[in-house]
Amino acid sequence: MPNPDFLPSRDTELLNFSVNFHAKVAGNPSVYNLTPDDAATLGGLVSAYSDALGIAVNPQTRTRSSVGGKNAARAAMVADLRALCRRVQAAPGVTVQQKIDLCLPVHSRTLSPVPPPATAPAVNITDLLPGSPRVGIKIIDNTDYHRRARPVGVAGAEIYSYVGTDFNRSVIPPENLSDWRFEGLATKNTFNISFRQADLGQTAAIAARWVNGKGEAGPMSLPVRTMVAA
C-alpha cells in the first residue's frame, strides 16, 4: 500500500526532505508563518539526525547503540517537523507554490457542494401503544435495509403524517404535501410521532424524506399506514 504520510519513510529520503524544508524556511521564516528561532531549532535537529544517520549506516560504526541514537534523533526531528508543517499549512499567506517547494501536500480549500438526496428512505412502524396517540417508527436507507447510517450527505429525515376518515388502508393519501402534517426532523433512525387525541381510532399514513444540511429535500418515501390505537 502507498504511504499516506507526506513525510518519507526511508531515512535518506527523509533527510533530503528535511534539508530542503530547512533551507527554504531559514531564508525567510516569516513568509511561512515561522520565526528565526523555529528555523534554528530545526537546523540543529536536522544536523543531529544527519550525523547520527551517517554513523548508523557506516558498517564500521553501525551498532545497536548507533541505530538507537539515529532513531532517537529521527523522532525528535520528525516531531518538530510535523509541528512546523501544521503551522505552515494553517497560514493563509503561504501560497500553493511555496507549499510545493516545501514538498507539502496541497489541500483544496473549496468544499464540494452536497447535492439534494437522490433516494427516498423507507419507514417502518416499530411501536404502537394501545390507548395512546404515540406511534414509533424507524427510518432506514431504502437502498440498503441492513445499513444503520444515513446516506452520505444526509442530515436527517423530515417526517410527515396524514390522518383522516376519508381513506382506508387501500387508498393513496393526498399527493399535495401541504395537506400532510409536518411531525418534525428525525436526526436518528428512530422517531416517535405523537398524534392528537382526536386521531385515536383513525387510520394514519406516515412518510418521510431525506434532507441535506442545507435543508434541500429528496423524494418522498412510500407511505406506511397504521391505525392510531384507540
Short mmCIF file of C-alpha atoms in Angstrom, two decimals:
data_model
loop_
_atom_site.label_atom_id
_atom_site.label_comp_id
_atom_site.label_asym_id
_atom_site.label_seq_id
_atom_site.Cartn_x
_atom_site.Cartn_y
_atom_site.Cartn_z
CA MET A 1 0.00 0.00 0.00
CA PRO A 2 1.25 3.53 -0.68
CA ASN A 3 2.46 5.52 2.29
CA PRO A 4 -0.28 8.10 3.10
CA ASP A 5 2.16 10.23 5.14
CA PHE A 6 3.74 13.23 3.40
CA LEU A 7 7.00 12.57 5.27
CA PRO A 8 9.18 9.97 3.52
CA SER A 9 9.60 6.71 5.39
CA ARG A 10 13.16 5.96 4.23
CA ASP A 11 15.94 7.62 6.22
CA THR A 12 17.84 9.07 3.26
CA GLU A 13 14.67 10.45 1.65
CA LEU A 14 13.54 11.91 4.97
CA LEU A 15 16.91 13.60 5.37
CA ASN A 16 16.62 15.13 1.89
CA PHE A 17 13.11 16.35 2.72
CA SER A 18 14.29 17.88 6.00
CA VAL A 19 17.33 19.59 4.48
CA ASN A 20 15.17 21.12 1.73
CA PHE A 21 12.49 22.23 4.20
CA HIS A 22 15.03 23.85 6.50
CA ALA A 23 16.85 25.59 3.66
CA LYS A 24 13.61 27.12 2.36
CA VAL A 25 12.22 28.34 5.68
CA ALA A 26 15.56 29.53 7.08
CA GLY A 27 15.89 32.05 4.25
CA ASN A 28 12.70 33.91 5.26
CA PRO A 29 10.84 32.22 8.15
CA SER A 30 8.10 34.86 8.46
CA VAL A 31 6.86 34.09 4.95
CA TYR A 32 5.99 30.60 6.20
CA ASN A 33 4.41 31.74 9.50
CA LEU A 34 7.60 30.71 11.35
CA THR A 35 10.30 32.52 13.35
CA PRO A 36 14.11 32.54 13.15
CA ASP A 37 14.17 30.50 16.37
CA ASP A 38 11.97 27.88 14.71
CA ALA A 39 14.39 27.62 11.82
CA ALA A 40 17.41 27.48 14.14
CA THR A 41 15.90 24.70 16.26
CA LEU A 42 15.02 22.68 13.19
CA GLY A 43 18.52 23.21 11.77
CA GLY A 44 20.06 21.71 14.89
CA LEU A 45 17.73 18.72 14.79
CA VAL A 46 18.45 18.12 11.09
CA SER A 47 22.22 18.24 11.73
CA ALA A 48 21.91 15.83 14.66
CA TYR A 49 19.87 13.41 12.58
CA SER A 50 22.28 13.66 9.64
CA ASP A 51 25.27 12.91 11.90
CA ALA A 52 23.50 10.02 13.64
CA LEU A 53 22.37 8.56 10.33
CA GLY A 54 25.90 8.67 8.93
CA ILE A 55 27.18 6.72 11.93
CA ALA A 56 24.33 4.20 11.82
CA VAL A 57 24.74 3.31 8.14
CA ASN A 58 28.54 3.07 8.21
CA PRO A 59 29.44 -0.64 8.53
CA GLN A 60 32.46 0.26 10.69
CA THR A 61 30.38 2.20 13.23
CA ARG A 62 26.99 0.55 12.92
CA THR A 63 25.96 -0.93 16.27
CA ARG A 64 22.73 -1.41 18.14
CA SER A 65 23.57 1.72 20.10
CA SER A 66 24.25 3.82 17.00
CA VAL A 67 20.99 2.68 15.37
CA GLY A 68 19.12 3.58 18.54
CA GLY A 69 20.76 7.00 18.55
CA LYS A 70 19.73 7.53 14.94
CA ASN A 71 16.14 6.55 15.72
CA ALA A 72 16.01 8.94 18.67
CA ALA A 73 17.40 11.80 16.56
CA ARG A 74 14.90 11.00 13.81
CA ALA A 75 11.95 11.00 16.22
CA ALA A 76 12.94 14.39 17.66
CA MET A 77 13.34 15.92 14.22
CA VAL A 78 10.07 14.46 12.89
CA ALA A 79 8.11 15.76 15.87
CA ASP A 80 9.45 19.27 15.26
CA LEU A 81 8.85 18.99 11.52
CA ARG A 82 5.23 17.99 11.96
CA ALA A 83 4.57 20.92 14.28
CA LEU A 84 6.14 23.36 11.83
CA CYS A 85 4.32 21.86 8.88
CA ARG A 86 0.98 22.30 10.63
CA ARG A 87 1.73 25.98 11.14
CA VAL A 88 2.75 26.41 7.51
CA GLN A 89 -0.41 24.68 6.29
CA ALA A 90 -2.59 26.85 8.54
CA ALA A 91 -1.04 30.14 7.37
CA PRO A 92 -3.37 31.87 4.85
CA GLY A 93 -0.46 33.77 3.31
CA VAL A 94 1.53 30.72 2.22
CA THR A 95 0.98 30.13 -1.48
CA VAL A 96 0.40 26.84 -3.23
CA GLN A 97 3.79 27.11 -4.94
CA GLN A 98 5.54 27.67 -1.62
CA LYS A 99 3.92 24.54 -0.23
CA ILE A 100 5.01 22.62 -3.30
CA ASP A 101 8.57 23.92 -2.85
CA LEU A 102 8.49 22.54 0.70
CA CYS A 103 7.15 19.21 -0.62
CA LEU A 104 4.00 19.62 1.43
CA PRO A 105 0.60 18.33 0.29
CA VAL A 106 -1.70 20.98 -1.14
CA HIS A 107 -5.21 20.77 0.29
CA SER A 108 -8.11 22.21 -1.62
CA ARG A 109 -9.97 24.93 0.28
CA THR A 110 -13.03 24.53 -1.94
CA LEU A 111 -15.64 22.25 -0.42
CA SER A 112 -17.59 20.08 -2.83
CA PRO A 113 -21.27 21.03 -2.75
CA VAL A 114 -23.59 18.44 -1.19
CA PRO A 115 -26.46 17.75 -3.61
CA PRO A 116 -30.04 17.11 -2.51
CA PRO A 117 -30.64 13.47 -1.52
CA ALA A 118 -31.27 11.32 -4.56
CA THR A 119 -33.05 8.44 -2.84
CA ALA A 120 -36.06 8.08 -0.56
CA PRO A 121 -35.94 6.44 2.86
CA ALA A 122 -38.14 3.58 3.97
CA VAL A 123 -40.40 3.88 7.01
CA ASN A 124 -41.32 1.00 9.30
CA ILE A 125 -43.80 1.04 12.19
CA THR A 126 -41.99 -0.18 15.29
CA ASP A 127 -44.14 0.71 18.28
CA LEU A 128 -47.88 1.02 18.91
CA LEU A 129 -49.23 1.69 22.40
CA PRO A 130 -52.96 0.89 22.85
CA GLY A 131 -54.87 3.87 24.17
CA SER A 132 -52.01 6.23 23.34
CA PRO A 133 -51.67 8.50 20.30
CA ARG A 134 -47.93 7.77 20.13
CA VAL A 135 -46.55 5.75 17.20
CA GLY A 136 -42.89 4.78 16.94
CA ILE A 137 -41.23 4.50 13.54
CA LYS A 138 -37.84 3.55 12.14
CA ILE A 139 -36.33 5.34 9.14
CA ILE A 140 -33.83 3.35 7.10
CA ASP A 141 -31.86 3.63 3.89
CA ASN A 142 -34.10 2.35 1.11
CA THR A 143 -31.06 1.16 -0.86
CA ASP A 144 -29.67 -0.96 1.99
CA TYR A 145 -32.09 -2.20 4.65
CA HIS A 146 -29.22 -3.51 6.80
CA ARG A 147 -27.44 -0.15 6.92
CA ARG A 148 -27.94 1.82 10.14
CA ALA A 149 -26.25 5.01 8.98
CA ARG A 150 -27.92 7.61 6.81
CA PRO A 151 -26.78 8.03 3.19
CA VAL A 152 -23.76 10.28 2.63
CA GLY A 153 -24.67 13.96 2.80
CA VAL A 154 -27.98 13.40 4.59
CA ALA A 155 -28.55 15.42 7.77
CA GLY A 156 -31.86 13.87 8.77
CA ALA A 157 -35.36 12.94 7.66
CA GLU A 158 -38.49 15.08 7.58
CA ILE A 159 -41.44 13.13 8.96
CA TYR A 160 -45.00 13.69 7.72
CA SER A 161 -48.36 12.19 8.64
CA TYR A 162 -51.87 12.28 7.26
CA VAL A 163 -54.91 11.26 9.32
CA GLY A 164 -58.47 11.17 8.08
CA THR A 165 -61.69 9.27 7.84
CA ASP A 166 -61.84 9.73 4.08
CA PHE A 167 -59.41 6.94 3.26
CA ASN A 168 -58.55 3.45 4.37
CA ARG A 169 -55.56 1.18 4.03
CA SER A 170 -56.10 0.71 0.28
CA VAL A 171 -56.46 4.40 -0.56
CA ILE A 172 -53.47 6.58 -1.51
CA PRO A 173 -53.11 9.66 0.72
CA PRO A 174 -53.04 13.12 -0.89
CA GLU A 175 -50.16 13.99 -3.20
CA ASN A 176 -50.01 17.64 -2.12
CA LEU A 177 -47.54 17.83 0.76
CA SER A 178 -49.35 20.85 2.22
CA ASP A 179 -52.23 18.51 3.11
CA TRP A 180 -49.93 16.50 5.36
CA ARG A 181 -48.79 17.33 8.89
CA PHE A 182 -45.10 18.01 9.42
CA GLU A 183 -44.16 15.99 12.52
CA GLY A 184 -40.52 17.04 12.85
CA LEU A 185 -36.97 16.33 11.74
CA ALA A 186 -35.53 12.97 12.71
CA THR A 187 -31.77 13.06 13.21
CA LYS A 188 -31.69 9.43 14.39
CA ASN A 189 -33.05 6.32 12.75
CA THR A 190 -35.97 6.17 15.22
CA PHE A 191 -38.71 8.73 15.79
CA ASN A 192 -41.89 8.96 17.84
CA ILE A 193 -45.00 10.64 16.44
CA SER A 194 -47.46 11.99 18.98
CA PHE A 195 -50.86 12.06 17.32
CA ARG A 196 -53.79 14.01 18.69
CA GLN A 197 -56.46 12.50 20.91
CA ALA A 198 -58.95 13.12 18.10
CA ASP A 199 -56.86 10.82 15.90
CA LEU A 200 -57.47 7.76 18.10
CA GLY A 201 -59.15 5.03 16.09
CA GLN A 202 -58.30 6.70 12.77
CA THR A 203 -56.07 5.42 10.02
CA ALA A 204 -52.80 7.32 9.70
CA ALA A 205 -50.37 7.44 6.80
CA ILE A 206 -46.73 8.18 7.60
CA ALA A 207 -44.00 9.14 5.14
CA ALA A 208 -40.53 10.67 5.23
CA ARG A 209 -37.94 12.26 3.01
CA TRP A 210 -34.21 12.80 3.44
CA VAL A 211 -32.80 16.34 3.71
CA ASN A 212 -29.21 17.56 3.50
CA GLY A 213 -27.55 20.14 5.73
CA LYS A 214 -28.92 23.00 3.59
CA GLY A 215 -32.49 21.78 4.02
CA GLU A 216 -32.76 20.51 0.46
CA ALA A 217 -35.09 17.53 0.33
CA GLY A 218 -35.08 14.33 -1.68
CA PRO A 219 -38.05 12.29 -2.90
CA MET A 220 -40.80 11.21 -0.50
CA SER A 221 -40.90 7.65 0.74
CA LEU A 222 -43.79 5.32 0.12
CA PRO A 223 -46.34 5.89 2.89
CA VAL A 224 -46.96 3.28 5.55
CA ARG A 225 -50.38 3.06 7.16
CA THR A 226 -51.40 2.19 10.67
CA MET A 227 -54.36 2.55 12.96
CA VAL A 228 -53.80 5.07 15.74
CA ALA A 229 -54.56 2.76 18.65
CA ALA A 230 -57.78 3.50 20.48
#
